[in-house]
Each structure stands twice: as C-alpha cells, then as structure tokens.
Coordinates of C-alpha atoms and ligand atoms in Angstrom, one line a residue:
M1 CA -18.2 17.5 -3.3
E2 CA -21.7 16.0 -3.9
F3 CA -20.1 14.4 -6.9
F4 CA -17.9 12.0 -4.9
N5 CA -20.8 11.0 -2.7
K6 CA -22.6 9.8 -5.8
L7 CA -19.9 7.4 -6.4
I8 CA -20.6 5.5 -3.2
I9 CA -22.2 2.2 -3.4
P10 CA -23.7 0.9 -0.2
S11 CA -21.7 -2.3 0.6
S12 CA -22.1 -5.1 3.1
G13 CA -19.3 -5.9 5.5
A14 CA -18.1 -8.8 3.3
N15 CA -17.9 -6.6 0.2
L16 CA -16.0 -4.0 2.1
E17 CA -13.5 -6.6 3.4
L18 CA -13.1 -7.7 -0.3
L19 CA -12.5 -4.2 -1.3
K20 CA -9.6 -3.9 1.1
Y21 CA -8.0 -7.0 -0.6
L22 CA -8.6 -5.5 -4.0
L23 CA -7.0 -2.2 -2.7
S24 CA -3.9 -4.1 -1.6
L25 CA -3.6 -5.8 -5.1
A26 CA -4.1 -2.5 -7.0
L27 CA -1.6 -0.8 -4.8
I28 CA 1.0 -3.5 -5.4
I29 CA 0.6 -3.2 -9.1
F30 CA 0.6 0.6 -9.2
S31 CA 3.5 0.9 -6.7
I32 CA 5.8 -1.4 -8.7
Y33 CA 4.8 0.3 -12.0
S34 CA 5.1 3.9 -10.8
G35 CA 8.3 3.2 -8.9
V36 CA 10.0 1.6 -11.9
L37 CA 8.7 4.4 -14.1
L38 CA 10.0 7.2 -11.9
T39 CA 13.4 5.7 -11.4
S40 CA 14.0 4.5 -14.9
L41 CA 12.9 7.9 -16.2
I42 CA 15.4 9.6 -13.9
L43 CA 18.2 7.2 -14.8
S44 CA 17.4 7.6 -18.5
F45 CA 17.5 11.3 -18.2
I46 CA 20.8 11.4 -16.4
Y47 CA 22.3 9.2 -19.1
K48 CA 20.8 11.3 -21.9
I49 CA 22.5 14.4 -20.4
T50 CA 25.7 12.5 -20.1
A51 CA 25.4 11.4 -23.7
S52 CA 25.1 15.0 -25.0
R53 CA 27.9 16.3 -22.7
K54 CA 30.4 13.6 -23.7
N55 CA 29.0 13.2 -27.2
N56 CA 29.1 9.5 -26.7
N57 CA 26.3 7.2 -28.0
I58 CA 27.0 4.4 -25.5
Y59 CA 25.3 6.6 -22.9
F60 CA 22.5 7.3 -25.3
M61 CA 21.9 3.5 -25.6
F62 CA 21.7 3.4 -21.9
S63 CA 19.3 6.2 -21.8
N64 CA 17.1 4.5 -24.4
D65 CA 17.3 1.2 -22.7
Y66 CA 16.3 2.6 -19.3
I67 CA 13.2 4.3 -20.5
G68 CA 12.4 1.2 -22.5
I69 CA 12.1 -1.0 -19.4
I70 CA 8.6 0.1 -18.5
T71 CA 7.3 1.9 -21.6
P72 CA 7.4 -0.8 -24.3
N73 CA 3.9 0.3 -25.5
K74 CA 1.1 2.5 -24.3
T75 CA -1.2 -0.3 -23.2
M76 CA 1.2 -0.9 -20.3
A77 CA 0.7 2.6 -19.0
L78 CA -3.1 2.2 -19.1
G79 CA -3.1 -1.3 -17.7
L80 CA -0.5 -1.0 -15.0
G81 CA -0.7 2.7 -14.3
V82 CA -4.0 4.5 -15.0
A83 CA -6.4 1.5 -14.4
P84 CA -5.0 0.5 -11.0
L85 CA -4.8 4.2 -9.9
F86 CA -8.3 4.8 -10.8
S87 CA -9.5 1.7 -9.0
I88 CA -7.5 2.6 -5.9
I89 CA -9.2 6.0 -5.7
L90 CA -12.7 4.5 -6.2
I91 CA -12.0 2.0 -3.4
Y92 CA -10.9 4.8 -1.1
I93 CA -14.1 6.7 -1.9
Q94 CA -16.0 3.6 -0.6
I95 CA -13.9 3.1 2.5
L96 CA -13.7 6.7 3.4
N97 CA -17.4 7.0 2.7
K98 CA -18.3 10.6 3.6
V99 CA -15.6 10.7 6.2
N100 CA -13.4 13.2 4.4
N101 CA -14.0 14.5 0.9
D102 CA -10.8 16.6 1.0
I103 CA -8.7 13.4 0.9
I104 CA -10.7 12.2 -2.1
L105 CA -10.2 15.5 -3.8
F106 CA -6.5 15.4 -3.3
F107 CA -6.5 11.9 -4.7
T108 CA -8.2 13.1 -7.8
I109 CA -5.7 15.9 -8.2
S110 CA -2.8 13.4 -8.0
F111 CA -4.6 11.2 -10.6
C112 CA -4.8 14.1 -13.1
I113 CA -1.2 15.1 -12.6
F114 CA -0.1 11.5 -13.0
F115 CA -2.0 11.3 -16.3
A116 CA -0.2 14.5 -17.5
A117 CA 3.1 13.0 -16.5
L118 CA 2.5 9.9 -18.5
V119 CA 1.8 12.0 -21.6
L120 CA 5.1 13.8 -21.1
I121 CA 7.0 10.6 -20.5
Y122 CA 5.9 9.1 -23.7
L123 CA 6.7 12.3 -25.5
Y124 CA 10.1 12.1 -24.0
K125 CA 10.5 8.5 -25.1
Y126 CA 9.6 9.3 -28.7
T127 CA 11.8 12.3 -29.0
L128 CA 14.9 10.6 -27.5
K129 CA 17.4 10.5 -30.4
P130 CA 21.1 10.0 -30.7
V131 CA 23.0 13.4 -30.7
Q132 CA 24.2 14.3 -34.1
G133 CA 24.5 18.0 -34.2
Q134 CA 22.1 19.0 -37.0
S135 CA 19.8 22.0 -36.2
N136 CA 16.7 20.0 -36.9
E137 CA 17.9 17.3 -34.5
N138 CA 18.7 20.0 -32.0
R139 CA 15.2 21.1 -31.8
T140 CA 14.0 17.6 -31.1
N141 CA 16.7 17.4 -28.5
S142 CA 15.5 20.4 -26.6
I143 CA 11.9 19.2 -26.8
N144 CA 13.3 16.0 -25.4
T145 CA 15.0 17.7 -22.6
I146 CA 12.0 19.7 -21.7
T147 CA 9.6 16.8 -21.7
G148 CA 12.1 14.8 -19.6
I149 CA 12.4 17.4 -16.9
A150 CA 8.7 18.2 -16.9
G151 CA 7.9 14.4 -16.8
I152 CA 10.1 13.9 -13.9
I153 CA 8.7 16.9 -11.9
F154 CA 5.1 16.0 -12.7
L155 CA 5.6 12.3 -11.8
L156 CA 7.4 13.1 -8.6
F157 CA 4.7 15.6 -7.6
S158 CA 1.8 13.3 -8.3
L159 CA 3.4 10.3 -6.7
R160 CA 4.5 12.3 -3.6
L161 CA 1.0 13.5 -3.2
F162 CA -0.5 10.1 -3.9
Y163 CA 1.7 8.1 -1.4
G164 CA 1.3 10.9 1.2
L165 CA -2.5 10.4 0.9
V166 CA -2.2 6.6 1.1
N167 CA -0.2 7.0 4.3
L168 CA -2.7 9.6 5.7
A169 CA -5.6 7.3 4.9
S170 CA -4.0 4.2 6.6
D171 CA -4.6 5.7 10.0
S172 CA -8.2 6.5 10.9
N173 CA -7.0 9.0 13.5
N174 CA -6.1 11.2 10.6
W175 CA -9.4 11.0 8.8
S176 CA -10.8 14.1 10.3
F177 CA -7.8 15.9 8.8
A178 CA -8.5 19.4 7.6
G179 CA -5.0 20.4 6.6
G180 CA -3.5 21.2 3.3
F181 CA -0.8 19.8 1.0
Y182 CA 1.9 20.3 3.6
D183 CA 0.2 18.0 6.2
I184 CA -0.1 15.2 3.7
V185 CA 3.4 15.4 2.3
F186 CA 5.7 16.4 5.0
T187 CA 4.9 14.2 8.0
T188 CA 7.8 12.1 9.1
Q189 CA 6.1 8.9 8.2
A190 CA 5.2 10.1 4.7
V191 CA 8.8 11.2 4.0
I192 CA 10.3 8.0 5.2
K193 CA 7.9 5.9 3.2
F194 CA 8.6 7.9 0.1
I195 CA 12.3 7.5 0.5
Q196 CA 11.8 3.8 0.9
F197 CA 9.6 3.7 -2.2
I198 CA 12.2 5.5 -4.4
T199 CA 15.2 3.6 -3.2
I200 CA 13.7 0.2 -3.4
S201 CA 12.3 1.1 -6.9
C202 CA 15.8 2.0 -7.9
S203 CA 16.9 -1.5 -7.0
I204 CA 14.0 -3.0 -9.0
S205 CA 14.6 -0.9 -12.1
A206 CA 18.3 -1.8 -12.1
T207 CA 17.6 -5.5 -11.7
A208 CA 14.8 -5.2 -14.3
F209 CA 17.3 -3.7 -16.7
I210 CA 19.5 -6.8 -16.6
V211 CA 16.7 -9.3 -16.5
K212 CA 14.7 -7.7 -19.4
Y213 CA 17.5 -7.1 -21.8
F214 CA 19.8 -10.0 -21.1
Y215 CA 17.5 -12.8 -20.0
W216 CA 14.1 -12.2 -21.4
D217 CA 14.7 -10.3 -24.7
K218 CA 18.2 -11.8 -25.1
F219 CA 19.5 -8.8 -26.9
E220 CA 23.1 -9.7 -26.1
D221 CA 23.6 -10.5 -29.9
N222 CA 22.7 -6.9 -30.8
V223 CA 25.1 -5.1 -28.5
T224 CA 28.8 -5.2 -28.1
Q225 CA 30.4 -7.3 -25.3
D226 CA 31.6 -4.1 -23.7
Y227 CA 28.2 -2.6 -23.5
A228 CA 26.7 -5.9 -22.1
D229 CA 29.5 -6.2 -19.4
Y230 CA 29.2 -2.5 -18.4
A231 CA 25.4 -2.6 -18.3
K232 CA 25.4 -5.8 -16.1
K233 CA 28.0 -4.5 -13.8
I234 CA 26.7 -1.0 -13.2
N235 CA 23.1 -2.2 -12.8
S236 CA 24.1 -4.9 -10.3
W237 CA 26.0 -2.3 -8.3
L238 CA 23.1 0.1 -8.4
A239 CA 20.6 -2.7 -7.3
L240 CA 22.9 -3.8 -4.6
G241 CA 23.7 -0.3 -3.2
F242 CA 20.0 0.7 -3.0
A243 CA 19.1 -2.7 -1.5
F244 CA 21.8 -2.4 1.1
I245 CA 20.2 0.7 2.7
Q246 CA 16.7 -0.9 2.8
P247 CA 17.0 -2.7 6.1
F248 CA 17.9 0.6 7.8
I249 CA 15.0 2.4 6.2
L250 CA 12.7 -0.4 7.1
A251 CA 13.9 -0.2 10.7
I252 CA 13.1 3.5 10.8
N253 CA 9.8 2.9 9.1
I254 CA 8.7 0.3 11.8
Y255 CA 10.1 2.4 14.6
S256 CA 8.2 5.5 13.5
T257 CA 4.9 3.7 13.0
P258 CA 2.4 4.7 15.8
D259 CA 1.8 1.8 18.1
N260 CA -1.9 1.6 17.4
L261 CA -1.0 0.7 13.8
M262 CA 1.4 -2.1 14.5
N263 CA 0.1 -5.6 14.9
T264 CA 1.5 -9.1 14.4
N265 CA 0.7 -9.0 10.7
S266 CA 2.6 -5.8 10.0
F267 CA 5.5 -7.1 12.0
M268 CA 5.5 -10.4 10.1
F269 CA 5.4 -8.6 6.7
G270 CA 8.3 -6.4 7.8
M271 CA 10.3 -9.5 8.6
L272 CA 9.4 -11.3 5.4
S273 CA 10.5 -8.2 3.5
L274 CA 13.9 -8.2 5.3
V275 CA 14.5 -11.9 4.5
S276 CA 13.8 -11.4 0.9
L277 CA 16.1 -8.4 0.8
L278 CA 18.9 -10.4 2.4
I279 CA 18.7 -13.2 0.0
F280 CA 18.5 -10.7 -2.8
M281 CA 21.7 -9.0 -1.8
H282 CA 23.4 -12.2 -1.4
L283 CA 22.6 -13.3 -5.0
S284 CA 23.4 -9.9 -6.5
Y285 CA 26.7 -9.7 -4.7
A286 CA 27.6 -13.2 -6.0
G287 CA 26.7 -11.8 -9.5
V288 CA 29.1 -8.9 -9.5
R289 CA 31.8 -10.6 -7.6
Y290 CA 32.1 -13.6 -9.9
N291 CA 30.7 -12.1 -13.0
K292 CA 27.9 -14.6 -13.0
Y293 CA 24.6 -13.0 -13.5
Q294 CA 22.3 -15.9 -14.1
A295 CA 21.0 -15.8 -10.6
I296 CA 19.7 -12.3 -11.2
S297 CA 16.6 -13.5 -13.1
F298 CA 15.7 -15.3 -9.9
S299 CA 16.7 -12.5 -7.5
F300 CA 14.5 -10.1 -9.5
Y301 CA 11.4 -11.8 -7.9
L302 CA 13.0 -11.5 -4.5
I303 CA 13.3 -7.8 -4.7
L304 CA 9.7 -7.6 -6.0
L305 CA 8.6 -9.7 -3.1
A306 CA 10.5 -7.5 -0.6
F307 CA 8.6 -4.5 -2.0
I308 CA 5.3 -6.3 -2.0
F309 CA 5.8 -7.2 1.7
I310 CA 6.4 -3.6 2.5
I311 CA 3.2 -2.6 0.9
L312 CA 1.3 -5.3 2.7
K313 CA 2.8 -4.2 5.9
D314 CA 1.6 -0.7 5.5
Q315 CA -1.8 -1.9 4.3
S316 CA -2.3 -4.0 7.4
A317 CA -2.3 -0.6 9.2
L318 CA -5.3 0.4 7.2
S319 CA -7.1 -2.9 7.9
L320 CA -6.5 -2.4 11.6
S321 CA -7.6 1.2 11.8
S322 CA -10.5 1.1 9.4
R323 CA -12.3 -1.6 11.3
Q324 CA -14.7 0.8 13.1
Q325 CA -15.5 2.6 9.9
I326 CA -16.2 -0.7 8.1
L327 CA -18.5 -1.8 10.9
T328 CA -20.4 1.4 10.7
L329 CA -20.8 1.2 6.9
A330 CA -21.8 -2.5 7.1
D331 CA -24.4 -1.5 9.7
K332 CA -25.8 1.2 7.5
Y333 CA -26.1 -1.4 4.8
N334 CA -27.9 -3.8 7.1
Q335 CA -30.3 -1.1 8.0
L336 CA -31.0 -0.4 4.3
E337 CA -31.5 -4.1 3.8
I338 CA -34.0 -4.3 6.7
A339 CA -35.9 -1.3 5.5
L340 CA -36.1 -2.9 2.1
L341 CA -37.4 -6.2 3.5
E342 CA -40.0 -4.4 5.6
K343 CA -41.1 -2.5 2.6
E344 CA -41.7 -5.7 0.8
G345 CA -43.7 -6.9 3.9
K346 CA -41.2 -9.5 4.9
K347 CA -39.8 -9.8 8.4
A348 CA -36.2 -8.8 8.9
P349 CA -34.1 -11.5 10.6
Q350 CA -34.1 -10.9 14.4
I351 CA -30.8 -10.5 16.3
N352 CA -30.7 -12.7 19.2
G353 CA -28.3 -11.6 22.0
E354 CA -28.7 -14.8 24.0
E355 CA -27.8 -17.0 21.0
I356 CA -24.8 -14.9 20.2
Y357 CA -23.6 -14.9 23.8
K358 CA -24.0 -18.7 24.1
T359 CA -22.3 -19.5 20.8
K360 CA -19.5 -16.9 20.9
C361 CA -18.7 -15.8 24.3
T362 CA -19.0 -18.8 26.6
A363 CA -16.1 -20.4 24.9
C364 CA -13.8 -18.0 26.8
H365 CA -15.9 -16.4 29.6
K366 CA -17.7 -17.7 32.6
F367 CA -19.9 -15.7 34.9
D368 CA -18.0 -15.9 38.1
Q369 CA -14.8 -17.7 37.4
K370 CA -11.6 -16.8 35.5
F371 CA -11.4 -18.7 32.2
V372 CA -9.6 -17.6 29.1
G373 CA -11.0 -14.2 29.7
P374 CA -12.1 -12.5 33.0
P375 CA -15.3 -13.5 34.7
H376 CA -18.2 -11.6 33.3
K377 CA -19.3 -10.7 36.8
E378 CA -16.3 -8.3 37.1
V379 CA -16.8 -7.1 33.6
L380 CA -20.4 -6.3 34.1
L381 CA -19.6 -4.3 37.3
K382 CA -16.9 -2.4 35.5
Y383 CA -19.2 -1.3 32.7
L384 CA -22.3 -0.9 34.9
N385 CA -22.6 2.8 34.0
N386 CA -20.9 2.6 30.7
K387 CA -22.6 0.1 28.5
E388 CA -21.6 1.9 25.3
G389 CA -18.0 1.4 26.5
M390 CA -18.6 -2.3 26.6
V391 CA -20.2 -2.4 23.1
K392 CA -17.2 -0.5 21.9
F393 CA -14.8 -2.9 23.4
I394 CA -16.6 -5.9 22.0
L395 CA -16.6 -4.4 18.5
N396 CA -12.9 -3.5 18.7
P397 CA -11.1 -5.3 21.6
V398 CA -7.9 -3.7 22.8
K399 CA -5.4 -5.0 25.4
V400 CA -6.7 -4.2 28.9
N401 CA -5.5 -6.4 31.6
P402 CA -1.9 -7.8 31.6
E403 CA -3.2 -11.0 33.4
Y404 CA -5.0 -12.0 30.3
S405 CA -4.1 -12.4 26.7
E406 CA -5.7 -10.0 24.2
M407 CA -9.4 -10.9 23.3
P408 CA -9.7 -11.7 19.6
N409 CA -12.2 -9.7 17.6
Q410 CA -15.5 -11.6 17.5
G411 CA -16.6 -10.0 14.3
L412 CA -20.0 -8.9 15.6
K413 CA -22.0 -6.1 13.9
P414 CA -22.8 -3.0 16.1
K415 CA -26.4 -4.1 16.5
E416 CA -25.3 -7.6 17.6
A417 CA -22.9 -6.3 20.1
E418 CA -25.6 -4.1 21.6
A419 CA -27.9 -7.1 21.8
V420 CA -25.3 -9.2 23.6
V421 CA -24.6 -6.5 26.1
E422 CA -28.3 -6.0 26.7
Y423 CA -28.7 -9.8 27.2
M424 CA -25.8 -10.0 29.6
Y425 CA -27.2 -7.3 31.9
K426 CA -30.7 -8.7 31.7
E427 CA -29.5 -12.2 32.5
Y428 CA -26.9 -11.5 35.1
G429 CA -27.7 -7.9 36.3
N430 CA -29.5 -9.0 39.5
K431 CA -26.6 -11.5 40.4
L432 CA -24.0 -8.8 40.5
K433 CA -23.9 -8.2 44.2
Ligands
HEC1 C1 -11.2 -16.5 22.4 C2 -11.6 -16.1 23.7 C3 -12.6 -15.0 24.0 C4 -13.9 -15.0 23.4 C5 -14.5 -15.9 22.4 C6 -14.5 -13.8 24.0 N1 -13.6 -13.1 24.8 FE1 -14.0 -11.5 25.9 N2 -12.2 -11.5 26.6 C7 -11.2 -12.5 26.4 C8 -9.9 -12.1 27.0 C9 -8.6 -12.9 26.9 C10 -10.2 -10.9 27.7 C11 -9.2 -10.1 28.5 C12 -8.6 -9.1 27.6 C13 -7.7 -8.1 28.2 O1 -7.7 -7.9 29.5 O2 -6.9 -7.5 27.5 C14 -11.6 -10.6 27.5 C15 -12.2 -9.5 28.0 C16 -13.6 -9.2 27.8 C17 -14.2 -8.0 28.3 C18 -13.6 -7.1 29.3 C19 -13.0 -5.8 28.7 C20 -12.5 -4.9 29.8 O3 -12.5 -3.7 29.5 O4 -12.0 -5.3 30.9 C21 -15.5 -8.0 27.9 C22 -16.6 -7.0 28.1 C23 -15.6 -9.1 27.0 N3 -14.4 -9.8 27.0 C24 -16.8 -9.5 26.3 C25 -16.9 -10.6 25.5 C26 -18.1 -10.9 24.8 C27 -19.4 -10.2 24.9 C28 -17.8 -12.0 24.0 C29 -18.7 -12.7 23.0 C30 -19.2 -11.9 22.0 C31 -16.4 -12.4 24.3 N4 -15.9 -11.5 25.2 C32 -15.8 -13.4 23.7 C33 -11.4 -13.6 25.6 C34 -12.5 -13.9 24.8

C-alpha cells in the first residue's frame, strides 16, 4: 500500500477545500456519463434481442440509436469517463490521506473494471449489425451478444462498487472500515442510492434520445414518420415513468441518511432536486399528451439539474464529515511549512490566542453575560477539566443547548483553537468563582 501513500501531496486547508469542489464537479460529470452509458447500453441490448427475436429492423435501429447516444466516438469515453474517474480517485487519496488504504484499493479495482467495461461496450457497438441470417453475420452477432452481456455485467459491477465506495467515504464514521465487498455494496444507503442512480439515469437517457436525434442532430429527415413518432412517444413515457418514482426514492434517501450527515445544505439540494423533477414531469407529460415535444429540449436540462442536485446533496455530507480530517491535514501542512521556514532561519508566524479571541469570539460571547452565545464564565467552568473537549467543540461546533442557536464554525486551525482556549483560561481562570 506504500504506493498510494506516494501519491499524497501535502496540501493546505485552502487547497483541500478546493479539492472538494473539484471532487463534486468530477462526480457530476462521471455520474451523468456513467448513468447514461449503463442505461442506454441496457436499453440498446434489450432492443437488439427483440430485433433478432422478431426479425424486425425497426428494433435494431432503436438498439443502434440507444448505444449511439453516449458513444459517438472514443474521445467521449476518455474525457467524460476515464479522466473524471481517475481524478476522483486521486482526490479521494488526498482526502482520505492514510486513513484507510483499503478504500483506495477498492476504488482502484472499480477503475480497472470500468476500463474493461468500456472496451467491451465499444466492441459491442462496432459489432452491432442488422440481422440478416448469413453464417458470417451470425458469428458477428454472437460476438455482439457476448460483448453486450459482458459489458453490462462489468459496468454494473464497477459502478456498484464505485458508488458504494463514494457513499462509504462520505461519512467519516465509516473510514475506519475494515470490511469487505459486502459492507461497501449492501448497506441500505448504498442500495437506495444506486437504485436512485439507475432510475434517474433511465430518465436522462430516454430524454437524451429525443433531444439528440430530433432536436440536435435533426435526423427526422432520415427516418420514417412512424419511427420518429414511436421513438418520441416511448422515450417520453420511459422518461416520465422513471421520473415519477424519483420523489419517493428521494424521500427514502433523505429519511435513511444518518442525522449527523444532514445539514441545511443537503436539505436545500434535496428540495431543489424535487422542484426540478416536478417541472420536468410537467413538461414531459405535456409532450406525450399533446404530441408536442419541443419543450423536451428544455426539460432535458431540468432532469440533468435534478440529478446534479442529488449529487451535491450527497457530497455536502462529505463536506460535513471530512471537516476534522481536513483540519488535521491542514495542520500537518502548517507544521511542514513552519519546519521549512525554521530551516531557512526565518521565524514562523506566531499564533496569538488573545488576538483571535478578540477578533472572532467577542462578537458573540461575553464573560459573564448571555449574548448570542452563552457567557464564557459558564463555559470555562464546564470545560475546566476537559480543555481538549473545548478545543474540539471550537473546531467543530455541534448543537448543545436548546436555549441558543448553533454556533457557526469559526474556521480555526487546531493550533489556533488551542491558543484561544489557553488564552481564555489564562485571562479569566482566576475570575471563575
Ligand atoms: C456567531 C456567533 C458566535 C461566535 C463568533 C462564537 N460563538 Fe461560541 N457559541 C455561540 C453560540 C450560539 C453558542 C451556543 C451553542 C449551543 O449551545 O449549541 C456558543 C457556544 C460556545 C461554547 C460552549 C460549548 C458548550 O459545550 O457548551 C464555547 C466553548 C464557545 N462557544 C467558544 C467560542 C470561541 C472560542 C469562539 C471564538 C473563536 C466563539 N465561540 C465564537 C456563538 C458564537
């Protein structure tokens, strides 16, 4: 596992915060890409089988168009699949810095399987041919069937593992995890989130089908009116059906999220997702009901937004729970920096507890009166024999007393918090009685 540790770059707190934003961005790109890839592959495969059963090339056209949604060329797979996935894993290596290399190892495995799945999917795409019944064609057809099935299995497996890991990593309580595959993949949260991922991706793929072929590529001229009507109708219903169950899945998702991972942000993102979904359903329904599909090109962005909000909702859990880890890492970085400065004979900047206290804490606290926060006289008595407890609280405030609102995080580094606590006891310690 030494290998993974070599990939760690010491980072300041600001860099680590930036990494978290990059992580969300990469996750958004990868989730949309992988979701559409998986669902359009499955749909394409179903239509391919139907085409050979019924010997009807309309179904074959469908099959071909589905897989074409997300695989127009190979660059797309590298740019939207491999590159974001690689970045995501690198970022997790930084954030989970030496906490748990097993998680990183599993991430790497999911990456390799994903790569293999991509190869299979492109093979599937290139061997997809209309059924004609010549023996030569038949061989291509069975290669096509095999790569299709294997592609689906590999992709499902790698994504299942990957999203299980993302879910695991979003709660720092799990970081000490020493379990195996089962504990990553089969927790309630992981299962619900994966169902959510697949179903909303189905909606996106079906909408993308209509938007891509009828509004962007305008291939209406190349196909019969029958095909166009059928394609629009069936895809709208698919999109609508899978969108319809989203609010329920979202509710279960929120309900089953542990309390320590819910905050105002995650709740807000959940709500935004719901609103986007409702408008999306409204527009899609109008589409099928009145045979007017123009609105679809707009509603496509709504379903994408709904998905993005769900990802952001889940990522705010990571933000919340990785705070402590980020502080520790940032502190390590500061120590490195100080050591470096000292080596060069320069003086490291001094941390001044008094200054921090006067600029940051007096806005809400007085010594012996209630203010926005409790009087520090009470607080100092409470933590008299537990100063580390107070440092911990300041670094990561939690709700304590119902009489007050929650204390906002003051963004102090561990050393600064220690200095403030030391200052408070030095300054007020003898006035406590
Ligand atoms: C924006 C207002 C605000 C600022 C600024 C603020 N606090 Fe607080 N603080 C509060 C509130 C409100 C509470 C009560 C929280 C509760 O009971 O949930 C509190 C509670 C506390 C407690 C008591 C925790 C407990 O377990 O009872 C400590 C210790 C504390 N603050 C220290 C500090 C220090 C040190 C600073 C400066 C770095 C600071 N606070 C800055 C609002 C603030």
